[in-house]
XYZ file of C-alpha atoms in Angstrom:
251
model
C -24.217 -10.446 19.910
C -23.816 -10.623 15.635
C -22.086 -13.787 16.127
C -25.233 -15.219 18.145
C -27.922 -17.955 16.997
C -30.860 -15.809 15.747
C -32.760 -16.661 18.639
C -30.244 -15.338 21.410
C -29.495 -12.551 19.139
C -33.390 -10.998 18.964
C -33.616 -12.071 22.870
C -30.598 -9.745 23.486
C -32.238 -6.788 21.111
C -35.053 -6.961 23.230
C -32.909 -6.852 26.293
C -30.996 -3.928 25.039
C -33.829 -2.311 24.064
C -35.768 -2.319 27.719
C -32.606 -1.144 29.466
C -31.746 1.733 27.256
C -34.612 3.917 28.538
C -32.252 4.026 31.825
C -29.226 4.850 30.040
C -27.738 8.256 29.619
C -24.638 7.689 27.590
C -23.665 5.272 25.465
C -19.711 4.602 24.652
C -18.387 2.996 21.484
C -14.676 2.066 19.851
C -15.870 3.036 16.558
C -17.940 5.539 14.566
C -19.264 2.722 12.335
C -20.798 0.800 15.791
C -22.269 3.937 16.708
C -23.864 4.550 13.061
C -25.140 1.034 13.075
C -26.334 1.336 17.359
C -28.201 4.519 16.143
C -30.149 3.037 13.324
C -30.973 -0.028 15.152
C -32.270 1.892 17.975
C -33.812 4.835 16.354
C -36.395 6.075 19.046
C -33.933 6.403 21.977
C -33.483 10.144 21.137
C -32.367 10.683 24.756
C -28.781 8.931 24.341
C -25.944 10.806 24.192
C -23.451 8.696 21.822
C -19.552 8.740 22.321
C -16.681 7.127 21.073
C -13.704 6.028 23.087
C -10.894 4.092 21.285
C -8.932 1.630 22.353
C -6.000 2.623 22.562
C -2.757 1.490 24.234
C -1.061 3.665 27.160
C 2.294 5.370 25.683
C 4.669 2.358 26.985
C 8.186 2.067 26.185
C 9.499 -1.641 26.949
C 13.060 -1.571 29.043
C 14.010 -4.659 27.281
C 13.648 -6.229 23.485
C 13.442 -10.088 23.613
C 15.943 -11.641 21.158
C 13.196 -13.875 18.933
C 15.879 -14.797 16.266
C 18.076 -16.349 19.370
C 15.384 -17.715 21.434
C 13.839 -19.349 18.639
C 16.268 -20.139 16.427
C 14.906 -17.510 13.551
C 17.313 -17.015 11.158
C 19.137 -13.538 11.226
C 17.901 -12.710 7.479
C 14.275 -13.740 8.324
C 12.038 -10.635 8.815
C 9.544 -11.208 11.888
C 5.674 -11.090 11.152
C 3.948 -10.747 14.401
C 0.238 -11.776 15.494
C -0.741 -11.364 18.610
C -4.175 -11.562 20.288
C -6.892 -14.433 20.595
C -6.268 -17.495 18.188
C -9.556 -18.084 17.019
C -10.792 -18.597 13.258
C -11.458 -15.624 11.066
C -8.569 -13.713 12.261
C -6.489 -13.899 9.636
C -4.116 -16.632 11.209
C -4.233 -19.375 8.611
C -3.447 -16.884 5.931
C -0.437 -15.868 7.888
C 0.606 -19.461 7.942
C 0.286 -20.064 4.202
C 2.356 -16.734 3.436
C 5.164 -18.502 5.436
C 4.653 -21.627 3.436
C 5.028 -20.076 0.430
C 7.794 -17.543 0.954
C 11.763 -18.210 2.166
C 12.549 -15.120 3.832
C 10.063 -14.572 6.819
C 9.164 -16.283 9.747
C 6.191 -15.845 12.180
C 5.599 -15.169 15.753
C 2.074 -15.933 16.823
C 1.490 -14.520 20.892
C -1.430 -15.478 22.940
C -3.999 -18.384 23.643
C -7.790 -19.486 22.181
C -9.881 -22.168 21.182
C -8.293 -22.951 17.650
C -4.283 -22.706 18.719
C -3.923 -26.518 18.376
C -5.793 -26.525 15.079
C -3.196 -24.201 13.667
C -0.278 -25.573 15.270
C -1.204 -28.600 13.681
C -1.734 -26.989 10.746
C 1.661 -25.565 10.693
C 3.206 -29.021 11.286
C 1.405 -30.552 8.354
C 3.153 -27.835 5.814
C 5.984 -28.506 7.372
C 6.737 -25.275 8.726
C 6.566 -25.432 12.456
C 10.464 -24.191 12.482
C 9.327 -21.077 10.971
C 5.896 -20.434 12.916
C 6.658 -20.023 16.376
C 3.739 -19.837 19.312
C 4.194 -18.463 22.393
C 1.581 -18.451 24.894
C -0.226 -15.183 26.331
C 2.077 -13.135 28.319
C 1.361 -10.701 30.756
C 0.346 -7.098 28.887
C 3.379 -4.929 29.588
C 5.399 -8.019 28.853
C 3.853 -8.545 25.470
C 5.677 -5.457 24.166
C 8.871 -6.961 24.624
C 8.515 -8.907 22.136
C 6.239 -6.709 19.801
C 9.507 -4.535 19.744
C 11.848 -7.596 18.489
C 9.347 -7.972 15.433
C 9.279 -6.654 11.770
C 5.607 -6.264 10.423
C 2.112 -6.257 12.456
C -0.375 -8.910 11.087
C -4.103 -7.610 11.373
C -5.919 -9.227 8.672
C -9.445 -10.136 9.660
C -12.184 -11.847 7.150
C -15.337 -10.161 7.246
C -17.408 -13.019 8.180
C -19.548 -11.322 10.341
C -20.728 -7.496 11.054
C -18.665 -7.244 14.281
C -15.351 -8.488 12.337
C -16.418 -6.007 9.207
C -16.624 -3.013 11.706
C -13.168 -4.360 13.542
C -10.773 -1.947 14.818
C -8.697 -4.436 17.156
C -6.277 -3.236 19.605
C -3.577 -4.747 18.526
C -3.357 -2.350 15.513
C -2.378 0.528 17.638
C 0.186 -1.516 19.677
C 2.233 -2.226 16.474
C 2.251 1.083 15.816
C 3.425 2.064 19.387
C 6.196 -0.194 19.124
C 7.351 1.005 15.486
C 5.828 -1.957 13.597
C 3.749 -1.241 9.852
C 1.017 -3.380 9.737
C -0.838 -5.793 7.266
C -4.159 -4.836 7.606
C -7.588 -6.216 6.222
C -9.276 -3.322 3.899
C -12.371 -3.262 5.891
C -14.092 0.160 6.838
C -12.368 1.080 10.117
C -8.876 -0.641 9.737
C -8.717 1.251 6.344
C -9.688 4.913 7.327
C -6.056 4.557 9.882
C -3.862 3.045 7.493
C -4.976 4.935 4.685
C -4.880 8.274 6.268
C -1.655 8.026 8.495
C 0.158 5.761 5.699
C 1.165 3.108 8.362
C 0.888 -0.087 6.620
C -0.679 -2.140 3.547
C -4.267 -3.027 2.986
C -5.276 -6.198 1.801
C -8.159 -8.717 0.831
C -8.530 -11.192 3.543
C -8.416 -14.067 0.953
C -5.901 -12.958 -1.445
C -2.770 -14.633 -0.333
C -0.730 -12.985 -3.631
C -1.478 -9.539 -2.394
C -0.497 -10.206 1.044
C 2.542 -11.817 0.158
C 3.239 -8.602 -2.206
C 2.424 -6.255 0.966
C 4.745 -7.778 3.192
C 7.524 -7.782 0.631
C 6.825 -3.969 -0.042
C 7.065 -3.312 3.823
C 9.775 -5.538 4.745
C 11.909 -3.445 2.027
C 11.502 -0.299 4.172
C 14.590 1.093 6.122
C 14.536 2.639 9.488
C 10.972 3.672 9.598
C 10.235 2.314 12.845
C 10.697 6.131 14.603
C 8.367 7.277 12.431
C 4.996 4.607 13.028
C 6.108 5.444 16.737
C 6.000 8.790 16.562
C 2.466 8.718 14.357
C 1.281 6.324 17.402
C 2.082 8.571 20.044
C 0.953 11.345 18.527
C -2.858 10.214 17.734
C -3.123 6.554 19.200
C -2.440 6.674 22.659
C -4.865 6.550 25.779
C -2.942 10.263 26.419
C -4.854 11.778 23.205
C -7.970 11.177 24.671
C -8.197 10.353 28.447
C -9.301 13.699 29.192
C -12.233 13.290 26.912
C -13.192 10.226 29.223
C -12.814 11.758 32.122
C -15.209 14.673 30.843
C -17.858 12.171 29.945
C -18.385 11.511 34.252
C -17.885 15.410 34.603
C -20.735 16.489 32.294
């Protein structure tokens, strides 16, 4: 609703207020969402607010894609991965600029979206199509075969709307589960995860030099994949909260 035009946004608020009187529990995917909604609907004191995070299942891919071979990526190039919807304000343009400004990285961008053709043309205009590889959306479990073959996960979201400001995307946890450190924008929910568990580097969404420095730092790490996987398996998989989810329906 935060990206809607004002009239539509106001109509949705009226709609929500009306039907909330018939609701007992509200599930949110981040504490910041809960805080915002409680302030937005202060009169609905009967609501029971609960947080259920978008954690992935505890998966281990049976195979790992050979991206260096399949996409002619030089063996000495580290692979930076973006997976998800390909729209504006998701840091994809920044990732392409980073590839242009460096020599030792290639990007793999997996997914579809309304801005995909735009970014493909953008990479071509910068003459780096050979180092920015676009892959169509793949089935969810197959996706992890690609994730596991990369080196750094990209989760750089620009703070253009309230929705983006409070973003805590699934991809952040998927990267970690497959052993990838993350480059994440310095926004409240991502910052909390990255700082508390030391699983990557925080950057400003528009600061290319800072992003390059962050990737350089992470790419120098040796044999840390298992560490990130262990952290994710302990704290960031559905196993960590499925009992809480089931309890909601039993109360």
